[in-house]
mmCIF file of C-alpha atoms in Angstrom:
data_model
loop_
_atom_site.group_PDB
_atom_site.id
_atom_site.type_symbol
_atom_site.label_atom_id
_atom_site.label_comp_id
_atom_site.label_asym_id
_atom_site.label_seq_id
_atom_site.Cartn_x
_atom_site.Cartn_y
_atom_site.Cartn_z
ATOM 1 C CA MET A 653 21.196 -29.702 -30.411
ATOM 2 C CA ASP A 654 23.143 -26.631 -31.953
ATOM 3 C CA PHE A 655 26.040 -25.913 -29.596
ATOM 4 C CA GLU A 656 26.666 -22.584 -31.351
ATOM 5 C CA LYS A 657 23.201 -21.528 -30.860
ATOM 6 C CA MET A 658 23.482 -22.405 -27.251
ATOM 7 C CA ARG A 659 26.851 -20.541 -26.897
ATOM 8 C CA GLU A 660 25.174 -17.478 -28.263
ATOM 9 C CA VAL A 661 22.270 -17.624 -25.902
ATOM 10 C CA ILE A 662 24.728 -18.112 -22.898
ATOM 11 C CA ALA A 663 26.883 -15.301 -23.908
ATOM 12 C CA GLU A 664 24.013 -13.052 -24.492
ATOM 13 C CA THR A 665 22.125 -13.952 -21.198
ATOM 14 C CA VAL A 666 25.120 -13.925 -18.870
ATOM 15 C CA GLY A 667 26.793 -10.981 -20.549
ATOM 16 C CA CYS A 668 30.241 -12.470 -21.448
ATOM 17 C CA ASP A 669 32.266 -12.808 -24.556
ATOM 18 C CA LEU A 670 31.332 -15.564 -26.992
ATOM 19 C CA GLU A 671 34.983 -16.704 -26.958
ATOM 20 C CA LYS A 672 34.791 -17.477 -23.281
ATOM 21 C CA VAL A 673 31.738 -19.866 -23.728
ATOM 22 C CA THR A 674 33.496 -23.381 -24.119
ATOM 23 C CA ARG A 675 32.363 -26.855 -22.797
ATOM 24 C CA GLU A 676 34.896 -26.436 -20.222
ATOM 25 C CA ALA A 677 34.052 -22.991 -18.867
ATOM 26 C CA GLU A 678 32.483 -22.991 -15.388
ATOM 27 C CA LEU A 679 29.221 -21.008 -15.381
ATOM 28 C CA GLU A 680 30.000 -19.282 -12.206
ATOM 29 C CA ALA A 681 33.747 -18.913 -12.052
ATOM 30 C CA ASP A 682 34.672 -18.478 -15.631
ATOM 31 C CA LEU A 683 31.499 -16.665 -16.922
ATOM 32 C CA GLY A 684 30.339 -14.883 -13.748
ATOM 33 C CA ALA A 685 26.883 -16.353 -13.693
ATOM 34 C CA ASP A 686 25.382 -15.865 -10.347
ATOM 35 C CA SER A 687 22.289 -17.649 -9.213
ATOM 36 C CA LEU A 688 20.017 -15.096 -10.826
ATOM 37 C CA ALA A 689 21.928 -15.169 -14.006
ATOM 38 C CA ALA A 690 21.599 -18.815 -13.938
ATOM 39 C CA MET A 691 17.959 -18.692 -13.563
ATOM 40 C CA GLU A 692 17.657 -16.372 -16.375
ATOM 41 C CA LEU A 693 20.029 -18.648 -18.550
ATOM 42 C CA VAL A 694 17.562 -21.691 -17.778
ATOM 43 C CA MET A 695 14.697 -19.636 -19.079
ATOM 44 C CA ALA A 696 16.465 -18.586 -22.100
ATOM 45 C CA LEU A 697 17.564 -21.975 -22.963
ATOM 46 C CA GLU A 698 14.112 -23.433 -22.371
ATOM 47 C CA GLU A 699 12.710 -20.816 -24.797
ATOM 48 C CA ALA A 700 15.461 -21.210 -27.406
ATOM 49 C CA PHE A 701 15.409 -24.975 -27.470
ATOM 50 C CA ASP A 702 11.688 -25.495 -26.685
ATOM 51 C CA ILE A 703 12.289 -27.699 -23.613
ATOM 52 C CA GLU A 704 11.649 -27.641 -19.832
ATOM 53 C CA VAL A 705 14.356 -27.781 -17.355
ATOM 54 C CA ASP A 706 13.565 -29.545 -14.125
ATOM 55 C CA ASP A 707 14.382 -27.365 -11.227
ATOM 56 C CA SER A 708 15.956 -30.248 -9.226
ATOM 57 C CA ALA A 709 18.494 -30.395 -12.159
ATOM 58 C CA LEU A 710 19.821 -26.849 -11.603
ATOM 59 C CA ASP A 711 22.412 -27.767 -9.131
ATOM 60 C CA GLN A 712 24.158 -30.193 -11.598
ATOM 61 C CA PHE A 713 25.127 -27.411 -13.971
ATOM 62 C CA LYS A 714 28.639 -26.425 -13.159
ATOM 63 C CA THR A 715 30.075 -26.133 -16.686
ATOM 64 C CA VAL A 716 28.767 -25.135 -20.127
ATOM 65 C CA GLY A 717 29.435 -28.726 -20.970
ATOM 66 C CA ASP A 718 26.924 -29.931 -18.282
ATOM 67 C CA LEU A 719 24.200 -27.628 -19.690
ATOM 68 C CA ALA A 720 24.949 -28.782 -23.191
ATOM 69 C CA ASP A 721 24.738 -32.505 -22.333
ATOM 70 C CA TYR A 722 21.288 -31.786 -20.497
ATOM 71 C CA VAL A 723 19.852 -29.805 -23.514
ATOM 72 C CA ALA A 724 21.056 -32.345 -25.996
ATOM 73 C CA GLU A 725 19.386 -35.099 -23.835
ATOM 74 C CA LYS A 726 15.996 -33.004 -23.585
ATOM 75 C CA THR A 727 16.084 -32.426 -27.434
ATOM 76 C CA ALA A 728 17.071 -35.858 -28.706
#
């Protein structure tokens, strides 16, 4: 999984600075991703990495690291 590619997708989708997108960054608190932005982000990641994100997994994504681990697992 290409973390840099993922950072770019997150920054573009959420509309934040790339420098803010770190593994520790919280999607809502640090990057300003509300529930609508989170859904758009999931769709963008599905397209960028050719994966399918299970709707029941959405609640577990609090940080960029959570998302990165999930995408890495799905692309392994």
